[in-house]
Amino acid sequence: MSIDRIAAKVVAGERVSADEALALYARAPTALLGRLADSVRARKHPGRLVTYIIDRNVNYTNVCVAKCNFCAFYRPVGSPEGYVLGFDEVFRKIDETIAVGGVQLLLQGGHNPDLPLTWYEDLFRAIKERYPSFKLHALSPPEVIHLSRLSALPVPAVIERLIAAGLDSIPGGGAEILVDRVRRLLHCYGKATADEWLDVMRHAHRAGLRTTATMMYGTVETDEERIEHLMRLREVQDETRGFTAFITWSYQPDHTELAGSEATGVDYLRTLAIARIVLDNFDNLQASWVTQGGKVGQLSLAYGANDMGSVMIEENVVRAAGASYCMDEVEIVRNIEDAGFAAKRRNMHYDILGDPIFRERDVPRMLELGTARADGDVTIPEELRLYPARSRAGKEARTP
Ligand code: SF4
């Protein structure tokens, strides 16, 4: 299969097959892959605008029974380092987010057996009561599946209840690679098979939610499996049109059980570019500067990305695995403009909200990302005692 022939198809706006995508990914020079991805981006986004969102990545608990071997964030049930955030702590984080122009929380956490569905519903309702227009981009598919198992309710019923409580959108976390061979090796098959992950998204889309999709590469998968992942996302998007965006990042190995080394910057740019080419039915691709750093994040704009992701006020998961890049709005906008684009703020649906907020009013500079909690803070929130725990450790901790 000639690379030139496949490249001509991409330029003509034709869809590539899995075999063609693999040939490009394996054999096309990086500069050509970039040019092809950039041509697809320019066709979808002709105005030379690059967007970003101001939000906060809050991890409500680090206690998790899933134990994925690539994860440095979780703590087992009963660990002295385990935490659950209190409602008041979440409100404080939202106040701080709104103060710098933020419009949503990206709210995700471990699979904590001691947090029943009612805890999530009460938290969401309390947030919406205080902050009616603030958005909740919350609970990745494996968390929804965990809640379905915990509450013995089918996934669509869990989604309906969460929407009724205030859920606005579902983040595409926990996808890793949507191939079950890989998921078994990463110990994440139990939390969600590839089909289960995709089915949660189908149900969410049918229920009227828009969601994102992700891919974490660089562990044990082959190139063929990366392409299979993209093909499976493309199929669901053909069915539902419910994905707003795709985000890919490389596995971060520090402090994980799996260990190993991190994929290179070129691997990242090639993977982003092939995703832009394959996912012809996705409008938006984000740059993952959080894992790649600002400089590769900026280069992503020439390899298919049209969005710089989030001005992330807080981050805990990637930091636990060794990456701690921080860019505030000033720095994100500087990188976008220096690459020759106009920078615009957006919401979770990629509607443009306006120009950079720091040009409209004084916003404090943010030179370090926040954390879920200060080191060593193991406070148990008062309201947790209202919710029944399932684990022995949870029951003991909640006994007055
Ligand atoms: S990746 Fe998520 S589900 Fe897996 S161990 Fe970490 S917190 Fe738990």
Short mmCIF file of N, CA and C in Angstrom, two decimals, residues 93-199:
data_model
loop_
_atom_site.label_atom_id
_atom_site.label_comp_id
_atom_site.label_asym_id
_atom_site.label_seq_id
_atom_site.Cartn_x
_atom_site.Cartn_y
_atom_site.Cartn_z
N LYS A 93 -13.16 24.69 46.54
CA LYS A 93 -12.44 24.56 45.27
C LYS A 93 -13.23 25.22 44.14
N ILE A 94 -14.54 25.10 44.19
CA ILE A 94 -15.36 25.74 43.15
C ILE A 94 -15.27 27.26 43.29
N ASP A 95 -15.31 27.76 44.52
CA ASP A 95 -15.18 29.22 44.71
C ASP A 95 -13.87 29.71 44.09
N GLU A 96 -12.78 28.98 44.36
CA GLU A 96 -11.46 29.38 43.82
C GLU A 96 -11.45 29.31 42.29
N THR A 97 -12.16 28.32 41.75
CA THR A 97 -12.21 28.15 40.29
C THR A 97 -12.98 29.31 39.64
N ILE A 98 -14.10 29.65 40.24
CA ILE A 98 -14.91 30.75 39.70
C ILE A 98 -14.12 32.06 39.78
N ALA A 99 -13.31 32.22 40.84
CA ALA A 99 -12.53 33.46 41.01
C ALA A 99 -11.55 33.69 39.86
N VAL A 100 -11.08 32.61 39.22
CA VAL A 100 -10.15 32.80 38.08
C VAL A 100 -10.87 32.57 36.74
N GLY A 101 -12.20 32.65 36.75
CA GLY A 101 -12.95 32.57 35.50
C GLY A 101 -13.36 31.16 35.11
N GLY A 102 -13.22 30.20 36.02
CA GLY A 102 -13.53 28.80 35.69
C GLY A 102 -15.02 28.55 35.60
N VAL A 103 -15.38 27.55 34.77
CA VAL A 103 -16.80 27.29 34.49
C VAL A 103 -17.22 25.85 34.81
N GLN A 104 -16.27 24.99 35.16
CA GLN A 104 -16.68 23.60 35.43
C GLN A 104 -15.66 22.88 36.31
N LEU A 105 -16.12 21.78 36.90
CA LEU A 105 -15.21 20.83 37.56
C LEU A 105 -15.11 19.60 36.69
N LEU A 106 -13.88 19.11 36.52
CA LEU A 106 -13.68 17.76 36.02
C LEU A 106 -13.52 16.91 37.28
N LEU A 107 -14.54 16.14 37.59
CA LEU A 107 -14.61 15.46 38.89
C LEU A 107 -14.50 13.95 38.68
N GLN A 108 -13.39 13.40 39.12
CA GLN A 108 -13.19 11.95 38.97
C GLN A 108 -12.51 11.43 40.23
N GLY A 109 -12.61 10.13 40.45
CA GLY A 109 -11.97 9.57 41.63
C GLY A 109 -11.84 8.07 41.55
N GLY A 110 -11.31 7.49 42.64
CA GLY A 110 -11.14 6.04 42.70
C GLY A 110 -12.48 5.34 42.90
N HIS A 111 -12.43 4.02 42.78
CA HIS A 111 -13.65 3.22 42.98
C HIS A 111 -13.72 2.88 44.46
N ASN A 112 -14.31 3.78 45.20
CA ASN A 112 -14.33 3.66 46.66
C ASN A 112 -15.60 2.92 47.07
N PRO A 113 -15.47 1.74 47.69
CA PRO A 113 -16.67 0.96 48.02
C PRO A 113 -17.51 1.60 49.12
N ASP A 114 -16.95 2.62 49.77
CA ASP A 114 -17.66 3.23 50.90
C ASP A 114 -18.38 4.52 50.52
N LEU A 115 -18.50 4.79 49.23
CA LEU A 115 -19.27 5.95 48.76
C LEU A 115 -20.45 5.44 47.93
N PRO A 116 -21.64 5.40 48.51
CA PRO A 116 -22.80 4.91 47.74
C PRO A 116 -23.27 5.96 46.73
N LEU A 117 -24.13 5.52 45.83
CA LEU A 117 -24.67 6.42 44.80
C LEU A 117 -25.29 7.68 45.41
N THR A 118 -25.94 7.52 46.56
CA THR A 118 -26.59 8.69 47.19
C THR A 118 -25.58 9.77 47.56
N TRP A 119 -24.35 9.38 47.90
CA TRP A 119 -23.31 10.39 48.22
C TRP A 119 -23.06 11.28 46.98
N TYR A 120 -22.96 10.65 45.83
CA TYR A 120 -22.72 11.41 44.58
C TYR A 120 -23.92 12.31 44.27
N GLU A 121 -25.12 11.73 44.42
CA GLU A 121 -26.33 12.51 44.12
C GLU A 121 -26.42 13.72 45.05
N ASP A 122 -26.14 13.50 46.33
CA ASP A 122 -26.23 14.62 47.28
C ASP A 122 -25.17 15.67 46.97
N LEU A 123 -23.96 15.22 46.62
CA LEU A 123 -22.90 16.19 46.28
C LEU A 123 -23.29 17.00 45.04
N PHE A 124 -23.75 16.32 44.01
CA PHE A 124 -24.11 17.03 42.77
C PHE A 124 -25.24 18.03 43.03
N ARG A 125 -26.26 17.58 43.79
CA ARG A 125 -27.40 18.49 44.06
C ARG A 125 -26.93 19.70 44.87
N ALA A 126 -26.05 19.43 45.84
CA ALA A 126 -25.57 20.55 46.69
C ALA A 126 -24.78 21.54 45.84
N ILE A 127 -23.99 21.02 44.90
CA ILE A 127 -23.22 21.93 44.02
C ILE A 127 -24.17 22.75 43.15
N LYS A 128 -25.15 22.08 42.56
CA LYS A 128 -26.06 22.79 41.64
C LYS A 128 -26.94 23.81 42.39
N GLU A 129 -27.24 23.50 43.64
CA GLU A 129 -28.03 24.46 44.42
C GLU A 129 -27.23 25.73 44.66
N ARG A 130 -25.94 25.58 44.98
CA ARG A 130 -25.10 26.76 45.26
C ARG A 130 -24.63 27.46 44.00
N TYR A 131 -24.35 26.67 42.96
CA TYR A 131 -23.73 27.23 41.74
C TYR A 131 -24.53 26.75 40.53
N PRO A 132 -25.73 27.30 40.30
CA PRO A 132 -26.63 26.71 39.29
C PRO A 132 -26.04 26.63 37.89
N SER A 133 -25.18 27.60 37.51
CA SER A 133 -24.71 27.54 36.12
C SER A 133 -23.34 26.86 35.99
N PHE A 134 -22.77 26.43 37.09
CA PHE A 134 -21.47 25.78 37.08
C PHE A 134 -21.64 24.33 36.59
N LYS A 135 -20.74 23.86 35.72
CA LYS A 135 -20.94 22.57 35.06
C LYS A 135 -20.16 21.44 35.74
N LEU A 136 -20.76 20.25 35.67
CA LEU A 136 -20.13 19.04 36.24
C LEU A 136 -19.80 18.06 35.12
N HIS A 137 -18.51 18.00 34.81
CA HIS A 137 -17.99 17.05 33.81
C HIS A 137 -17.41 15.93 34.68
N ALA A 138 -18.22 14.89 34.93
CA ALA A 138 -17.87 14.04 36.07
C ALA A 138 -18.10 12.55 35.81
N LEU A 139 -17.28 11.75 36.45
CA LEU A 139 -17.39 10.29 36.55
C LEU A 139 -17.20 9.58 35.21
N SER A 140 -15.99 9.09 35.03
CA SER A 140 -15.63 8.37 33.80
C SER A 140 -16.42 7.05 33.74
N PRO A 141 -16.48 6.41 32.56
CA PRO A 141 -17.27 5.17 32.43
C PRO A 141 -16.96 4.12 33.50
N PRO A 142 -15.69 3.85 33.85
CA PRO A 142 -15.49 2.83 34.89
C PRO A 142 -16.09 3.23 36.25
N GLU A 143 -16.13 4.53 36.55
CA GLU A 143 -16.78 4.95 37.80
C GLU A 143 -18.29 4.71 37.72
N VAL A 144 -18.86 4.96 36.55
CA VAL A 144 -20.31 4.71 36.39
C VAL A 144 -20.59 3.22 36.54
N ILE A 145 -19.72 2.38 35.98
CA ILE A 145 -19.90 0.93 36.10
C ILE A 145 -19.75 0.50 37.56
N HIS A 146 -18.76 1.08 38.24
CA HIS A 146 -18.57 0.78 39.67
C HIS A 146 -19.85 1.12 40.45
N LEU A 147 -20.46 2.27 40.15
CA LEU A 147 -21.68 2.67 40.85
C LEU A 147 -22.84 1.75 40.49
N SER A 148 -22.86 1.28 39.25
CA SER A 148 -23.90 0.36 38.83
C SER A 148 -23.79 -0.95 39.63
N ARG A 149 -22.57 -1.43 39.78
CA ARG A 149 -22.37 -2.68 40.53
C ARG A 149 -22.69 -2.48 42.01
N LEU A 150 -22.23 -1.35 42.55
CA LEU A 150 -22.42 -1.07 43.98
C LEU A 150 -23.90 -0.93 44.32
N SER A 151 -24.65 -0.31 43.42
CA SER A 151 -26.06 -0.03 43.72
C SER A 151 -26.99 -1.09 43.13
N ALA A 152 -26.41 -2.07 42.42
CA ALA A 152 -27.22 -3.12 41.77
C ALA A 152 -28.27 -2.52 40.84
N LEU A 153 -27.90 -1.45 40.15
CA LEU A 153 -28.79 -0.81 39.17
C LEU A 153 -28.13 -0.89 37.80
N PRO A 154 -28.91 -1.02 36.73
CA PRO A 154 -28.28 -1.01 35.40
C PRO A 154 -27.65 0.34 35.10
N VAL A 155 -26.65 0.32 34.22
CA VAL A 155 -25.91 1.56 33.88
C VAL A 155 -26.86 2.69 33.43
N PRO A 156 -27.84 2.44 32.54
CA PRO A 156 -28.70 3.56 32.13
C PRO A 156 -29.44 4.20 33.32
N ALA A 157 -29.83 3.38 34.30
CA ALA A 157 -30.54 3.93 35.47
C ALA A 157 -29.60 4.79 36.30
N VAL A 158 -28.35 4.35 36.44
CA VAL A 158 -27.37 5.16 37.19
C VAL A 158 -27.16 6.51 36.48
N ILE A 159 -27.03 6.44 35.16
CA ILE A 159 -26.81 7.69 34.40
C ILE A 159 -28.02 8.63 34.58
N GLU A 160 -29.22 8.06 34.50
CA GLU A 160 -30.42 8.91 34.66
C GLU A 160 -30.44 9.57 36.03
N ARG A 161 -30.08 8.79 37.06
CA ARG A 161 -30.10 9.38 38.42
C ARG A 161 -29.05 10.46 38.56
N LEU A 162 -27.88 10.23 37.97
CA LEU A 162 -26.82 11.24 38.06
C LEU A 162 -27.20 12.51 37.29
N ILE A 163 -27.86 12.32 36.14
CA ILE A 163 -28.31 13.50 35.37
C ILE A 163 -29.34 14.28 36.20
N ALA A 164 -30.25 13.54 36.81
CA ALA A 164 -31.29 14.22 37.62
C ALA A 164 -30.65 15.00 38.77
N ALA A 165 -29.49 14.52 39.25
CA ALA A 165 -28.81 15.21 40.36
C ALA A 165 -27.93 16.36 39.88
N GLY A 166 -27.66 16.45 38.56
CA GLY A 166 -26.86 17.59 38.09
C GLY A 166 -25.70 17.27 37.18
N LEU A 167 -25.51 16.00 36.83
CA LEU A 167 -24.41 15.65 35.92
C LEU A 167 -24.63 16.29 34.54
N ASP A 168 -23.59 16.96 34.02
CA ASP A 168 -23.72 17.63 32.72
C ASP A 168 -23.02 16.88 31.59
N SER A 169 -21.98 16.14 31.91
CA SER A 169 -21.16 15.54 30.86
C SER A 169 -20.25 14.49 31.50
N ILE A 170 -19.84 13.50 30.70
CA ILE A 170 -18.99 12.42 31.23
C ILE A 170 -17.60 12.51 30.58
N PRO A 171 -16.54 12.55 31.39
CA PRO A 171 -15.20 12.56 30.81
C PRO A 171 -14.80 11.17 30.33
N GLY A 172 -13.93 11.13 29.33
CA GLY A 172 -13.60 9.84 28.70
C GLY A 172 -12.48 9.07 29.37
N GLY A 173 -12.26 9.28 30.65
CA GLY A 173 -11.17 8.59 31.36
C GLY A 173 -11.41 7.09 31.45
N GLY A 174 -10.36 6.39 31.81
CA GLY A 174 -10.48 4.95 32.03
C GLY A 174 -10.55 4.13 30.75
N ALA A 175 -10.34 4.78 29.59
CA ALA A 175 -10.39 4.03 28.34
C ALA A 175 -9.07 3.27 28.14
N GLU A 176 -7.98 3.85 28.61
CA GLU A 176 -6.63 3.30 28.38
C GLU A 176 -6.55 2.88 26.91
N ILE A 177 -6.44 1.55 26.65
CA ILE A 177 -6.54 1.05 25.28
C ILE A 177 -7.77 0.13 25.24
N LEU A 178 -8.67 0.39 24.31
CA LEU A 178 -9.93 -0.35 24.29
C LEU A 178 -9.77 -1.67 23.54
N VAL A 179 -8.87 -2.48 24.06
CA VAL A 179 -8.63 -3.84 23.53
C VAL A 179 -8.45 -4.73 24.76
N ASP A 180 -9.24 -5.80 24.86
CA ASP A 180 -9.26 -6.55 26.11
C ASP A 180 -7.94 -7.26 26.42
N ARG A 181 -7.16 -7.65 25.41
CA ARG A 181 -5.85 -8.24 25.71
C ARG A 181 -5.01 -7.27 26.53
N VAL A 182 -5.02 -6.01 26.11
CA VAL A 182 -4.24 -4.98 26.81
C VAL A 182 -4.83 -4.74 28.20
N ARG A 183 -6.14 -4.67 28.27
CA ARG A 183 -6.79 -4.36 29.55
C ARG A 183 -6.50 -5.45 30.59
N ARG A 184 -6.42 -6.70 30.15
CA ARG A 184 -6.08 -7.77 31.10
C ARG A 184 -4.66 -7.56 31.64
N LEU A 185 -3.75 -7.21 30.73
CA LEU A 185 -2.35 -7.04 31.16
C LEU A 185 -2.19 -5.82 32.08
N LEU A 186 -3.07 -4.84 31.94
CA LEU A 186 -2.98 -3.63 32.77
C LEU A 186 -3.83 -3.73 34.04
N HIS A 187 -4.43 -4.89 34.26
CA HIS A 187 -5.32 -5.11 35.42
C HIS A 187 -6.47 -4.11 35.43
N CYS A 188 -6.95 -3.74 34.26
CA CYS A 188 -8.11 -2.84 34.23
C CYS A 188 -9.28 -3.46 33.47
N TYR A 189 -9.16 -4.77 33.16
CA TYR A 189 -10.25 -5.48 32.48
C TYR A 189 -11.44 -5.60 33.44
N GLY A 190 -11.14 -5.82 34.73
CA GLY A 190 -12.21 -5.99 35.73
C GLY A 190 -13.02 -4.71 35.93
N LYS A 191 -12.36 -3.55 35.83
CA LYS A 191 -13.11 -2.32 36.08
C LYS A 191 -14.02 -1.99 34.90
N ALA A 192 -13.60 -2.33 33.70
CA ALA A 192 -14.44 -2.14 32.51
C ALA A 192 -13.77 -2.83 31.34
N THR A 193 -14.49 -3.71 30.67
CA THR A 193 -13.97 -4.26 29.41
C THR A 193 -14.10 -3.16 28.34
N ALA A 194 -13.50 -3.42 27.19
CA ALA A 194 -13.62 -2.43 26.11
C ALA A 194 -15.09 -2.20 25.75
N ASP A 195 -15.85 -3.30 25.64
CA ASP A 195 -17.27 -3.16 25.28
C ASP A 195 -18.05 -2.40 26.36
N GLU A 196 -17.73 -2.71 27.61
CA GLU A 196 -18.46 -2.03 28.70
C GLU A 196 -18.18 -0.53 28.68
N TRP A 197 -16.91 -0.15 28.46
CA TRP A 197 -16.57 1.28 28.42
C TRP A 197 -17.37 1.97 27.31
N LEU A 198 -17.36 1.35 26.14
CA LEU A 198 -18.06 1.96 24.99
C LEU A 198 -19.57 2.00 25.22
N ASP A 199 -20.10 0.97 25.90
CA ASP A 199 -21.55 0.94 26.15
C ASP A 199 -21.98 2.06 27.09
#
